[in-house]
Coordinates of C-alpha atoms in Angstrom, one line a residue:
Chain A
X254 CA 90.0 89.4 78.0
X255 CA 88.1 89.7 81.0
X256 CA 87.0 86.8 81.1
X257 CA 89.9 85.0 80.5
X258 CA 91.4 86.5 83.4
X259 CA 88.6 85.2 85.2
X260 CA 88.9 81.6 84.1
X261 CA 92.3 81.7 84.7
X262 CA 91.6 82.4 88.3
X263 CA 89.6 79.7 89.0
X264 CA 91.9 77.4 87.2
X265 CA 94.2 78.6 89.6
X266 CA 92.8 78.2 92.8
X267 CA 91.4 74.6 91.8
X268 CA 95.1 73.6 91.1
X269 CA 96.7 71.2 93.3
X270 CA 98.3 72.7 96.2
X271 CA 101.7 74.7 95.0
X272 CA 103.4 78.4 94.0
X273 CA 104.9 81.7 94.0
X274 CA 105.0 84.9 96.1
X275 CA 107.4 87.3 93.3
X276 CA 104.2 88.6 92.0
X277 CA 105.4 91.1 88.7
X278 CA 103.0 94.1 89.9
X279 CA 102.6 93.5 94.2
X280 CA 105.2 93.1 96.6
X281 CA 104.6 90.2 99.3
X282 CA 104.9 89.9 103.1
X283 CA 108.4 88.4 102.8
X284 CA 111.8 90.3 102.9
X285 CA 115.1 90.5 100.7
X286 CA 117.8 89.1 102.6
X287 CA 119.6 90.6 104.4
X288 CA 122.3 92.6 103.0
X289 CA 121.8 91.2 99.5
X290 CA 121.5 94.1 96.7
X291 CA 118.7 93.6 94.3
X292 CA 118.2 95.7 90.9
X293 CA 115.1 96.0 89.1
X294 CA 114.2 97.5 86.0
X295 CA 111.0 97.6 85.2
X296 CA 108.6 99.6 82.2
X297 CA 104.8 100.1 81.7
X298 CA 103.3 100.7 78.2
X299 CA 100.2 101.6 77.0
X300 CA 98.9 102.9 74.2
X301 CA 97.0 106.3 74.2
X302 CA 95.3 107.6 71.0
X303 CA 98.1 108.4 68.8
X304 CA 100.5 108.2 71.3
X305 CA 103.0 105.1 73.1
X306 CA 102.9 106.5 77.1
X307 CA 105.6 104.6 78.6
X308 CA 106.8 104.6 82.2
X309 CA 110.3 103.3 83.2
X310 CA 111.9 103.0 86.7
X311 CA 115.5 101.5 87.8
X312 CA 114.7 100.3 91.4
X313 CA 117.7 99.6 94.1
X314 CA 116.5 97.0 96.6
X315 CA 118.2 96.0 100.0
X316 CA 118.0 94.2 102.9
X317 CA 118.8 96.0 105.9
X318 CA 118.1 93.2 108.3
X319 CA 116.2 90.2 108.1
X320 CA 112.8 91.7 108.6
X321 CA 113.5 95.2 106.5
X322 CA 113.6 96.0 103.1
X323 CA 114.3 99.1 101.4
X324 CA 113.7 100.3 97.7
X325 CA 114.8 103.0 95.8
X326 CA 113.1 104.0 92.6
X327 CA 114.2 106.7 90.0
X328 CA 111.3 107.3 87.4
X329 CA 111.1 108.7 84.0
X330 CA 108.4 108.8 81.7
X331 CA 106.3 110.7 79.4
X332 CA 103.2 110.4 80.9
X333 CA 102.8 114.5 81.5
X334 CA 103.5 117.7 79.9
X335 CA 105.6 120.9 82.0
X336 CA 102.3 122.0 81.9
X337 CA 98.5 121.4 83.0
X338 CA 96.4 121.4 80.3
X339 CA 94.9 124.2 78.7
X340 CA 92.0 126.1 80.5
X341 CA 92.5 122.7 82.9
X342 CA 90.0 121.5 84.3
X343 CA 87.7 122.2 82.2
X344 CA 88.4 120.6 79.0
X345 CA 90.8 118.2 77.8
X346 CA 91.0 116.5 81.3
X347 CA 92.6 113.8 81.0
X348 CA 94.1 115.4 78.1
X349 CA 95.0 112.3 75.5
X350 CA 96.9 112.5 72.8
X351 CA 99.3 115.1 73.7
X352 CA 102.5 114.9 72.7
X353 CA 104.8 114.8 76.0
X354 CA 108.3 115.0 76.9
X355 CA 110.1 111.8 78.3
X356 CA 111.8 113.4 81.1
X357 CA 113.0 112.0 84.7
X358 CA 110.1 112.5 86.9
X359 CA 111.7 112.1 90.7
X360 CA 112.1 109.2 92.7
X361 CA 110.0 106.9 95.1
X362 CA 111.1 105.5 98.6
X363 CA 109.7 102.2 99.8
X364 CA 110.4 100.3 102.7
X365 CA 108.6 97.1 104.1
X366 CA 108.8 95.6 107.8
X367 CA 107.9 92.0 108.3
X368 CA 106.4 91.4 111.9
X369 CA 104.8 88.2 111.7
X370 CA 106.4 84.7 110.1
X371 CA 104.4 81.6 110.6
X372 CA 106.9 79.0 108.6
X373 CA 106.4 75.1 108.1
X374 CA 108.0 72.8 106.0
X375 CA 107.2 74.7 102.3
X376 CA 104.9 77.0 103.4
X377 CA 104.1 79.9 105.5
X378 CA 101.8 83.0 106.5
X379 CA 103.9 86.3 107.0
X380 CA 102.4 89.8 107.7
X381 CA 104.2 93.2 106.8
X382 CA 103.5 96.8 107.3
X383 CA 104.5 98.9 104.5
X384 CA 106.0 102.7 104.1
X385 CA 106.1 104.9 101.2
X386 CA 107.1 108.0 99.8
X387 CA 107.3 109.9 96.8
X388 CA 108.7 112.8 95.1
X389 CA 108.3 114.0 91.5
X390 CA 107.9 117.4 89.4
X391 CA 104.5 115.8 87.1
X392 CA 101.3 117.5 86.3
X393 CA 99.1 114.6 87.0
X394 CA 95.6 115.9 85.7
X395 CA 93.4 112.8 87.4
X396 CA 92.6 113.1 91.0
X397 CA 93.8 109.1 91.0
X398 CA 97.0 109.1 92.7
X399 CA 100.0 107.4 92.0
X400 CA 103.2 106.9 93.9
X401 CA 105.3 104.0 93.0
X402 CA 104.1 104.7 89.0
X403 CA 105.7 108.7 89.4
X404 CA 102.5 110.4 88.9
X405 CA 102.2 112.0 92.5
X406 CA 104.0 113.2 95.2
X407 CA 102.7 112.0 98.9
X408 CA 102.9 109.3 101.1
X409 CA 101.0 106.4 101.7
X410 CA 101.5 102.7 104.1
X411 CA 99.5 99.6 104.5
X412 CA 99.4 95.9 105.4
X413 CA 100.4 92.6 103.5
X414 CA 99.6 89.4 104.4
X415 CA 101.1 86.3 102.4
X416 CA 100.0 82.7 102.6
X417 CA 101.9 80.2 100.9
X418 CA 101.8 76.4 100.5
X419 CA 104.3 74.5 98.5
X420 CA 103.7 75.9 94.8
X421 CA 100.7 78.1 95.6
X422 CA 100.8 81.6 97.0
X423 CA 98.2 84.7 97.5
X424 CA 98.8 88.0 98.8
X425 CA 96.2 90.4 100.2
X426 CA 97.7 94.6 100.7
X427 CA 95.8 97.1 101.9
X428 CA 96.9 100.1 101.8
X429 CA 96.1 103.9 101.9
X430 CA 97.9 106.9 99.6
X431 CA 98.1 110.5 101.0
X432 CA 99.0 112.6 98.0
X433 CA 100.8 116.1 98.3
X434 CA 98.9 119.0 96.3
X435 CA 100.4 119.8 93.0
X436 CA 100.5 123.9 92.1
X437 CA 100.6 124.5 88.3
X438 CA 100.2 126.9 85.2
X439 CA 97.4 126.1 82.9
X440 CA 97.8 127.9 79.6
X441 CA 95.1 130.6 79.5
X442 CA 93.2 129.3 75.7
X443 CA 93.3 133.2 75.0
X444 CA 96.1 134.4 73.2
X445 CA 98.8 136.7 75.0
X446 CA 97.0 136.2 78.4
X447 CA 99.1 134.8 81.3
X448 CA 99.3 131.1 82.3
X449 CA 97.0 130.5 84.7
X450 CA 98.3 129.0 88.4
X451 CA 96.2 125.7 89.1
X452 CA 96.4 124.1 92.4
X453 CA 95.6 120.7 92.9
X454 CA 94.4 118.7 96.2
X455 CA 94.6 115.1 94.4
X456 CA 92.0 112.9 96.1
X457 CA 92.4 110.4 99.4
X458 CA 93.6 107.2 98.0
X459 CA 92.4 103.5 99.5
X460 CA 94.5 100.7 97.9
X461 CA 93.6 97.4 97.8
X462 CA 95.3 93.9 95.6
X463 CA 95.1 90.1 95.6
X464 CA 97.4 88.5 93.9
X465 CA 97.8 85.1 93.2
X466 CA 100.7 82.4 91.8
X467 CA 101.3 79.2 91.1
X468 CA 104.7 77.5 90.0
X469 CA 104.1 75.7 87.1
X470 CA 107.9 74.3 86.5
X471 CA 109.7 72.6 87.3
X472 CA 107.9 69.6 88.6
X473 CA 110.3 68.9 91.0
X474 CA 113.7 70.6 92.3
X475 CA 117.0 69.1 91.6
X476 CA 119.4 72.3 91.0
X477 CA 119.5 75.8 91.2
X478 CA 119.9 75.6 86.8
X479 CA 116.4 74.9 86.4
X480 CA 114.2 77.7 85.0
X481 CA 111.5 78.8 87.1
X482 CA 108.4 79.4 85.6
X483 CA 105.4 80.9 87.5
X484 CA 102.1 81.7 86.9
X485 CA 99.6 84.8 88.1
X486 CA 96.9 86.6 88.1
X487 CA 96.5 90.0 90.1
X488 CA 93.5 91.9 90.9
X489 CA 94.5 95.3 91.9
X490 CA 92.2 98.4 92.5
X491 CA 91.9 101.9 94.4
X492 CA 89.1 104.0 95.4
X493 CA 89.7 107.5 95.9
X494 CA 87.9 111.2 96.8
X495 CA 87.2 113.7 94.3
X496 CA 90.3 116.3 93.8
X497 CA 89.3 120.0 94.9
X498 CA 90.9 122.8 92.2
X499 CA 91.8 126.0 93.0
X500 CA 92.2 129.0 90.0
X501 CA 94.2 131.8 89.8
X502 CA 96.1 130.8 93.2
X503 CA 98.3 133.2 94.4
X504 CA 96.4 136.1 92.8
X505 CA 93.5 138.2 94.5
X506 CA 90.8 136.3 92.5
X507 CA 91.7 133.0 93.9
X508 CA 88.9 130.9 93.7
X509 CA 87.9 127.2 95.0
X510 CA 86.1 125.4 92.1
X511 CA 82.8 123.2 92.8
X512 CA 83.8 119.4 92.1
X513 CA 80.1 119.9 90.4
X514 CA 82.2 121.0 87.4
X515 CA 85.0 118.8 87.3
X516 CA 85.2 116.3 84.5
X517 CA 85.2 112.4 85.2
X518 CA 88.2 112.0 85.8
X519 CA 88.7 114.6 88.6
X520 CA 85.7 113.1 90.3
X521 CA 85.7 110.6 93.1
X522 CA 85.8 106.5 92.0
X523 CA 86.8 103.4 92.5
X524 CA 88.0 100.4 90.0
X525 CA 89.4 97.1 90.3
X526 CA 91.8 96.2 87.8
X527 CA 92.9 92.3 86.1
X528 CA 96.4 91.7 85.7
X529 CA 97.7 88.2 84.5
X530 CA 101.3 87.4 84.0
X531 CA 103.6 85.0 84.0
X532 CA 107.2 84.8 85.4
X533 CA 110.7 83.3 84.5
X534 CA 113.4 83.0 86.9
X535 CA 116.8 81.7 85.5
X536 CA 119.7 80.1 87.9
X537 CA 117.4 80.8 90.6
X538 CA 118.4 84.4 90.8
X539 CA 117.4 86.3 87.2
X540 CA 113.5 87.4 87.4
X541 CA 111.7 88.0 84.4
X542 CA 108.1 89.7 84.1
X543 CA 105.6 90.1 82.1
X544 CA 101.8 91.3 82.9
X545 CA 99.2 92.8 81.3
X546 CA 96.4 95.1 82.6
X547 CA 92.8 95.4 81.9
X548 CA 89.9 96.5 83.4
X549 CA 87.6 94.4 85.5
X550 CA 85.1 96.5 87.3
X551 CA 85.6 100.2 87.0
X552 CA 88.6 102.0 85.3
X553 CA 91.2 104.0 86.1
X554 CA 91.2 107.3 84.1
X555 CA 94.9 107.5 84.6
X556 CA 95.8 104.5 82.0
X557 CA 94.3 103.3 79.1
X558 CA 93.8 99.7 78.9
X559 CA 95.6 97.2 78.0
X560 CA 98.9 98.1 79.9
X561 CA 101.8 96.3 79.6
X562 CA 104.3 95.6 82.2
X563 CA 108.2 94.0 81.9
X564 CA 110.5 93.9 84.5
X565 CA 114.2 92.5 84.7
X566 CA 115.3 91.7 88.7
X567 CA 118.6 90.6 89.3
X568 CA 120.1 90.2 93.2
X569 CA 123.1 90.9 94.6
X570 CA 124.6 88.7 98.0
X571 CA 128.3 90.4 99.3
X572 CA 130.7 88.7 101.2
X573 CA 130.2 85.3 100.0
X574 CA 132.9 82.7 99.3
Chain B
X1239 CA 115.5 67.2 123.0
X1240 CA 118.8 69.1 123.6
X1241 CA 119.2 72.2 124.5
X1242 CA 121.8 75.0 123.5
X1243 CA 123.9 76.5 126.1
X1244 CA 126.9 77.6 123.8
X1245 CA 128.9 80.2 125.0
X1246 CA 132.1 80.0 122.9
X1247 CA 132.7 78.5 119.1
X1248 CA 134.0 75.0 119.5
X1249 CA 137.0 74.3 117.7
X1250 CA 136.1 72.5 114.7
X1251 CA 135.4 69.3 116.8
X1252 CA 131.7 68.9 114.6
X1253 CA 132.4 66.6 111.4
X1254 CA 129.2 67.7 109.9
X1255 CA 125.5 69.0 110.1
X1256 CA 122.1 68.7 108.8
X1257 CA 120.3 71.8 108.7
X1258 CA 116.0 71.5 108.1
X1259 CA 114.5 74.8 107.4
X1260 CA 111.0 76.3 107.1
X1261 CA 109.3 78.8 104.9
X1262 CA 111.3 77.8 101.6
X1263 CA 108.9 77.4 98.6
X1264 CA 111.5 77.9 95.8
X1265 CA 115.0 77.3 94.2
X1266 CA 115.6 81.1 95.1
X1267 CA 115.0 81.0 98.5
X1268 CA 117.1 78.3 98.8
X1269 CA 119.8 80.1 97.1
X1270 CA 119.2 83.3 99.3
X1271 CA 119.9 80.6 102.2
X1272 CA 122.6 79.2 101.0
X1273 CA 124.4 82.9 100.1
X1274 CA 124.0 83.5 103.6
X1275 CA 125.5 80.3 104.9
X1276 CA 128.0 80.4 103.0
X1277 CA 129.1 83.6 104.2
X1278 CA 130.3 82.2 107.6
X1279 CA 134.1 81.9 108.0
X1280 CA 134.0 78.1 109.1
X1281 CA 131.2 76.8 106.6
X1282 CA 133.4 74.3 104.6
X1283 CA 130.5 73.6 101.9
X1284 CA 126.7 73.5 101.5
X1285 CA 124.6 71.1 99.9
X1286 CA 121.2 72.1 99.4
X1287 CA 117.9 69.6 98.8
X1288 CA 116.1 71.6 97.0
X1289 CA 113.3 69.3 97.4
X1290 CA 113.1 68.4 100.9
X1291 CA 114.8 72.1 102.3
X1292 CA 117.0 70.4 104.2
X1293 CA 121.2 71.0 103.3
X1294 CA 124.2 69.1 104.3
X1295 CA 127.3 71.9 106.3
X1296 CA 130.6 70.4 106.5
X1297 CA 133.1 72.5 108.4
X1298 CA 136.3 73.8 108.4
X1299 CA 138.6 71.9 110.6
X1300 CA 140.5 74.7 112.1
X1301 CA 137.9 77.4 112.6
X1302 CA 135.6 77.6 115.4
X1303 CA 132.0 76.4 114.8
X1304 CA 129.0 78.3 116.2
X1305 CA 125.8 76.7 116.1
X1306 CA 124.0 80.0 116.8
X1307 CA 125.2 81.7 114.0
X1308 CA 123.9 78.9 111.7
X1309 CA 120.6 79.5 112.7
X1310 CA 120.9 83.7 112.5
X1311 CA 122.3 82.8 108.9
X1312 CA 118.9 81.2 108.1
X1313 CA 116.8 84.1 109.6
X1314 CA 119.5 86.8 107.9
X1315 CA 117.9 85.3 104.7
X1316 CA 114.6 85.8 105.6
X1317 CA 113.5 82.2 106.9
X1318 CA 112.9 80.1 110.2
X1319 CA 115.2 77.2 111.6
X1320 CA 113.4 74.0 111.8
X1321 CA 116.9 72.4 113.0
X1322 CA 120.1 71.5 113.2
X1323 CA 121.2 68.4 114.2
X1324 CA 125.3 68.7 114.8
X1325 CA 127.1 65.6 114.5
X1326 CA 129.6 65.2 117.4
X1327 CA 132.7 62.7 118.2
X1328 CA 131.4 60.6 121.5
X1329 CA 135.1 60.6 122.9
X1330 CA 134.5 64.5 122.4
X1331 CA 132.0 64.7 125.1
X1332 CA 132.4 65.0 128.9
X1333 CA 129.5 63.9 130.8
X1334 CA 129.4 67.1 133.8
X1335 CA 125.9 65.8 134.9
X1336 CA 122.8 64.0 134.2
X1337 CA 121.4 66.9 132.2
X1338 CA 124.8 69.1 131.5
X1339 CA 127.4 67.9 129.0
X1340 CA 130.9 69.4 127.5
X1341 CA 132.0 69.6 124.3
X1342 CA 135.5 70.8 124.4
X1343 CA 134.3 74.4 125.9
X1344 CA 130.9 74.1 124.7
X1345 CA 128.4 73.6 127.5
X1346 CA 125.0 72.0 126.8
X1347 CA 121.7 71.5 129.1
X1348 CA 120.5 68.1 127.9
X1349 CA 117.5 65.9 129.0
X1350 CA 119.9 63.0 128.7
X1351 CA 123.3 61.9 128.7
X1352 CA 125.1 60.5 125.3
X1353 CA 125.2 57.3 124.5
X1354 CA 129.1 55.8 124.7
X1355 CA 128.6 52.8 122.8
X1356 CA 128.1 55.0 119.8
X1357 CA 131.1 56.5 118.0
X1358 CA 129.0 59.7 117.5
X1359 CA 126.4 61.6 119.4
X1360 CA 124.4 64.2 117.8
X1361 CA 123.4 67.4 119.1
X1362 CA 119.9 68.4 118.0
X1363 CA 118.8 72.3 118.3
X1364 CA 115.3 73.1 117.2
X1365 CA 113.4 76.6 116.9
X1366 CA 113.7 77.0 120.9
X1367 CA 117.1 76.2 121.3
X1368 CA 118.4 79.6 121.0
X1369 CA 115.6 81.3 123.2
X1370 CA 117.3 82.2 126.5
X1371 CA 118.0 79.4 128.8
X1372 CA 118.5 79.2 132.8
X1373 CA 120.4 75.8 134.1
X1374 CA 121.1 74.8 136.9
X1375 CA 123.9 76.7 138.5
X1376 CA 126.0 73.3 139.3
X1377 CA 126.3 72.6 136.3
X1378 CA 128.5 75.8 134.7
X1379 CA 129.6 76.5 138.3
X1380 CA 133.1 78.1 138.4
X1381 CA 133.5 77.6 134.6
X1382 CA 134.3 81.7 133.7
X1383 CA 133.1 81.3 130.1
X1384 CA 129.8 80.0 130.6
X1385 CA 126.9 82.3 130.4
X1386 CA 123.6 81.9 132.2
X1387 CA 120.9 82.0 130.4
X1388 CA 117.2 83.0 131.8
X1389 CA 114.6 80.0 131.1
X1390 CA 111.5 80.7 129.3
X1391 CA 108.3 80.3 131.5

């Protein structure tokens, strides 16, 4: 699949000029308008052992002025347990398998200023700096951070920059994620002992994407009736530090445990990650989404591969006649 | 090139207008432009080219027409003015100067006069045309409404 992904890409770039910047999985330089409403509901699935780990937000998008977006995401999944996992992190980290409750993790805050618009006649190069913020009760048990996907609480920011010429668009973010520290019980594995408090200091998150689109229909506009269909292929990836684990916090025998014992997927890394998709927007206003995500060099330890990705988008414009 | 010194709507005086505009790559930007046009009180219709992103703007006879907040509708929707060329009644201008025309209570800076052997004139604003302006003080001199504009070096 890997490959494929790779073929596509070329077959992309050696298309005739033309495409898309609503890329399913990255956001673009460019901006909502202004004071249009735009709902988004989107789910990831993947498939863990025995278990269907599914993530599902319901994002509120506005446009505050022309150059300022916001987003609102509320986030449920079932993704982690109330708890770290037993005699974490020692064993069972990640712990896969597990049976966990879907339950509302918290919400993410996103906003996105665009300070840079080069337009021409069916293209353009626009620049954006980027904001975020989460907050969520998880017990994330991979030093890989997450905001926008629920796992973590922290911030983060970066930079987009979107070129786009007639039906072809790319998209380069960079971006960094500072995630919060997450203080947990482990289950002691002995019997009638006391949970054990776990605090975790999840690791220094750099960000990177390319994504890429191309319009594939229609041929040529005549109305707003005709369905949109795009093409893309995203290459998304993070590397990150290694999480530090304190045991017992909060009790006299607090102690800092050497990343020299953590498991893989407490340790630091790096991956970069395929995602193809393709895109179907109906009356010009209706999105629909689909992607799927597989590894390309590393892997993330916080999904299992393939992962699949829907989203419904929808938008809003007030006041009109 | 003419240049926008508009300090007041104008009273439905323009039949129609062609609007070009940049950045548009899709039916949905388009739309996203149009929702916005759409939203000002003396916009009569829109007629988008989805092809070309250009669209026709008739207006409402009886409401003012303000060629600034065209071009604010355009960037409210996220995408640059390439122009606007306002189509304008000749026997609706008044020549003030060589470079300073009315229209009704509209005044423009102009790098030449209309033409009166043509029924209609056209007034064409590009992405500059709304930058601030200084003209030549004779030109707006004693006329209350007109505002001064600072030129761009």
């Amino acid at each position: 699949m890997r490959k494929v992904a790779h073929i596509l890409l070329l077959l992309v770039m050696t298309l005739p000029l033309h495409a898309q910047e609503l890329f399913p999985l990255g956001e673009p330089a460019s901006n909502i308008p202004k004071g249009a409403l735009g709902v988004r509901v989107f789910s990831e699935t993947y498939k863990e052992l025995t278990q269907i780990r599914n993530m599902s937000a319901l994002r509120l998008m506005y446009g505050v002025a022309p150059k300022l977006s916001v987003y609102l995401t509320g986030i449920a999944s079932n993704h982690h347990g109330r708890k770290m996992p037993v005699e974490y992190p020692f064993h069972n980290t990640p712990e896969r398998g597990a049976v966990y409750p879907y339950k509302f993790n918290g919400a993410h805050l996103y906003g996105k200023y665009r300070f840079l618009s080069n337009d021409g006649e069916h293209r353009h190069l626009r620049m954006a700096a980027y904001a975020e913020a989460a907050a969520v009760k998880t017990t994330h048990h991979e030093t890989e951070p997450d905001l926008a996907m629920g796992d973590n609480s922290g911030v983060g920011g970066g930079l987009i920059t979107t070129w786009l010429r007639q039906k072809f668009a790319a998209s380069l973010t960079v971006g960094g994620i500072l995630p919060f520290s997450r203080t947990a019980p482990s289950p002691d594995p002995i019997d009638g002992l006391p949970d054990v408090m776990v605090r975790t200091r999840y690791g220094k998150t750099l960000t990177y994407s390319l994504s890429l689109g191309y319009l594939l229909l229609p041929r040529s506009y005549r109305n707003y009736n005709q369905a949109n269909i795009n093409l893309y292929v995203e290459f998304r990836g993070k590397a990150f530090q290694a999480a530090k684990v304190d045991l017992f916090v909060g009790s006299p025998n607090e102690y800092f445990l050497a990343p020299s014992r953590y498991p893989g997927a407490l340790q630091k890394g790096r991956f970069l990650d395929v995602s193809p998709g393709v895109q179907c927007i109906l009356n010009s206003n209706t999105r629909i989404d689909f992607s799927a995500t597989f590894a390309s060099l590393g892997n993330s330890y916080a999904r299992l591969y393939p992962v699949f990705d829907i989203g419904i988008q929808h938008y809003f414009f007030f006041g009109k006649k | 090139m003419l240049f926008l010194m508009l300090p007041e709507k104008s009273r439905g005086q323009y039949p129609d207008a062609e609007l070009a505009i940049d950045g548009l790559t899709c039916s949905q930007c388009s739309r996203s432009v149009e929702m916005q046009l759409r939203k000002l009180p003396f916009i009569q219709s829109v007629t988008m080219n989805l092809a070309h992103a250009t669209c026709k703007l008739t207006f409402k006879k009886e409401a003012g027409t303000n060629a600034e907040a065209i071009a604010q509708a355009v960037t409210d929707a996220g995408f640059s003015l390439r122009y606007l060329k306002l189509k304008v009644p000749t026997d609706k201008i008044s020549v003030v100067s060589d470079n300073c025309i009315l229209v009704e209570k509209d005044a423009y800076a102009t790098d030449r006069p209309p033409d009166p052997k043509q029924p209609y004139n056209y007034l064409l604003f590009d992405k500059k045309s709304f930058a601030k302006q200084r003209v030549a003080g004779k030109c707006f001199a004693n006329r209350k409404y007109c505002t001064v504009k600072v030129l761009a070096e």
